Amino acid sequence: MSDLSQRAYQLEAFGRLLTIMDELRAQCPWDKKQTLESLRHLTIEETFELSDAILENNLGEIKKELGDILLHIVFYAKIGSEKEAFDIGTVIDSLCEKLIRRHPHIYGDTEAKDEETVKQNWEKIKLQEKGNTSVLGGVPKSLPALIKAMRIQEKARGVGFDWEEKNQVWEKVEEEMQEFKEAFDAVSTEQIDKERATGEFGDLLFSLINYARFIDINPEEALERTNLKFIKRFQYLEKSAREAGKKIEEMSLAEMDVYWEEAKKL
């Protein structure tokens, strides 16, 4: 299929989706009742399902979840048109104009020789557009803390506020680790100052996220991969215990560790 034929097919498919959305909104009892607010939590769920599919590298599921998210975008735009606030056309036009503005190295005379310069230009232009008094003003308040820490650091870097060398970042990690150890002595039996220990632990996590970002590791993805690995191994432990006629809650840690070590070899 030629590029022109492919584009024609894509536009036809998108037009078909818009027609179906119009029909569902007019005729389906469930679709007729939906609002921007009622769709919100469903959209969040679909986004996490796409995230799962990406982590599993399941291209079939990624295709399916992208379709679900596209449906939500079209649905929101349909509701917006009913409110005479926006429609899918103005949404797309607005996006196109933003992409052109934020890529002056493609559509203007600005030079950007590498990815880092592109990111810095993006953040500067975004700051001017939104009229924020703070570079961090665009970070959503409701983001999960780990992702929020990463976005805060990325935005600060976008205006030049960052470490120069990765060894400097690692020294900060070690410094925060030492401060945390002082706040929470694992050997001591004395009650810790929980508020101070919590603060120091937060500083340590923030510095580790910073180091991960500096060496191009996505800390959210890294932690989720570890979560999935733990789940897989623990479920193997549970399955093996059942097959051996044992109740996991009655097993000793040493007994469970045998199955755990087996799971690590799978």
Coordinates of N, CA, C and O in Angstrom, one line a residue, residues 7 11-12 14 16 27 48 50 77 97 99 122 128 147 156 160 188 193 198 202 204 211 219 232 246 250 253:
R7 N -2.7 6.8 3.9 CA -3.3 8.0 4.6 C -4.8 8.0 4.3 O -5.5 8.4 5.2
L11 N -7.6 8.1 7.3 CA -8.7 9.1 7.4 C -10.1 8.5 7.3 O -11.0 8.9 8.0
E12 N -10.2 7.5 6.4 CA -11.5 6.8 6.3 C -11.9 6.1 7.6 O -13.0 6.2 8.1
F14 N -10.8 6.8 10.6 CA -11.1 7.8 11.7 C -12.5 8.4 11.5 O -13.2 8.6 12.4
R16 N -15.0 6.9 10.1 CA -15.9 5.9 10.5 C -16.1 5.9 12.0 O -17.3 5.8 12.6
Q27 N -28.1 7.1 20.4 CA -29.0 6.0 20.5 C -28.8 5.1 21.7 O -29.7 4.4 22.2
F48 N -3.7 2.9 32.4 CA -2.9 1.9 33.1 C -2.9 0.6 32.4 O -1.9 -0.1 32.4
L50 N -3.0 0.3 29.1 CA -2.0 0.5 28.1 C -0.6 0.3 28.6 O 0.3 -0.3 28.0
A77 N -14.4 14.7 23.0 CA -14.6 15.8 22.0 C -16.0 15.9 21.6 O -16.5 17.0 21.3
E97 N -1.0 23.1 16.0 CA -0.4 24.4 16.2 C 0.6 24.4 17.4 O 1.7 25.0 17.3
L99 N 2.4 21.7 18.4 CA 3.6 21.0 17.9 C 4.5 21.8 17.0 O 5.7 21.8 17.1
W122 N 11.6 23.1 24.4 CA 10.2 22.8 24.7 C 9.7 23.4 26.0 O 8.6 24.0 26.1
Q128 N 6.4 30.0 28.5 CA 5.9 31.3 27.9 C 4.5 31.2 27.5 O 3.7 32.1 27.8
I147 N 6.5 9.4 39.9 CA 6.5 10.1 38.6 C 6.6 11.6 38.7 O 7.3 12.2 37.9
A156 N 13.2 21.0 35.9 CA 14.3 21.8 36.4 C 15.5 21.7 35.5 O 16.2 22.7 35.2
G160 N 18.2 24.3 32.9 CA 19.6 24.3 33.3 C 19.9 24.1 34.7 O 21.1 24.1 35.1
S188 N 19.8 -0.1 66.5 CA 19.2 0.4 67.8 C 17.8 -0.1 68.0 O 17.0 -0.3 67.1
D193 N 12.7 8.8 65.5 CA 11.9 10.0 65.2 C 11.3 9.8 63.8 O 11.9 10.0 62.8
T198 N 11.1 9.8 58.0 CA 10.3 9.9 56.8 C 10.8 10.9 55.9 O 10.9 10.7 54.7
G202 N 12.5 10.2 52.2 CA 12.0 10.9 51.0 C 13.1 11.6 50.2 O 13.2 11.5 49.0
L204 N 16.2 10.5 50.2 CA 17.0 9.4 49.6 C 16.3 8.9 48.4 O 17.0 8.8 47.3
Y211 N 19.3 10.1 40.2 CA 20.4 9.3 39.6 C 19.9 8.4 38.4 O 20.6 8.3 37.4
P219 N 12.7 5.4 36.5 CA 12.5 4.7 37.8 C 11.1 4.1 38.0 O 11.0 3.1 38.6
K232 N 5.5 -12.7 40.2 CA 5.7 -14.0 39.5 C 6.4 -15.0 40.5 O 6.0 -16.2 40.5
K246 N 1.2 -28.2 51.3 CA 1.5 -27.3 52.4 C 0.7 -26.0 52.4 O 0.3 -25.6 51.4
E250 N 1.8 -21.6 57.2 CA 2.3 -22.5 58.3 C 3.8 -22.9 58.0 O 4.4 -23.6 58.8
L253 N 10.2 -19.6 57.1 CA 10.9 -18.8 56.1 C 11.9 -19.6 55.3 O 12.0 -19.4 54.1

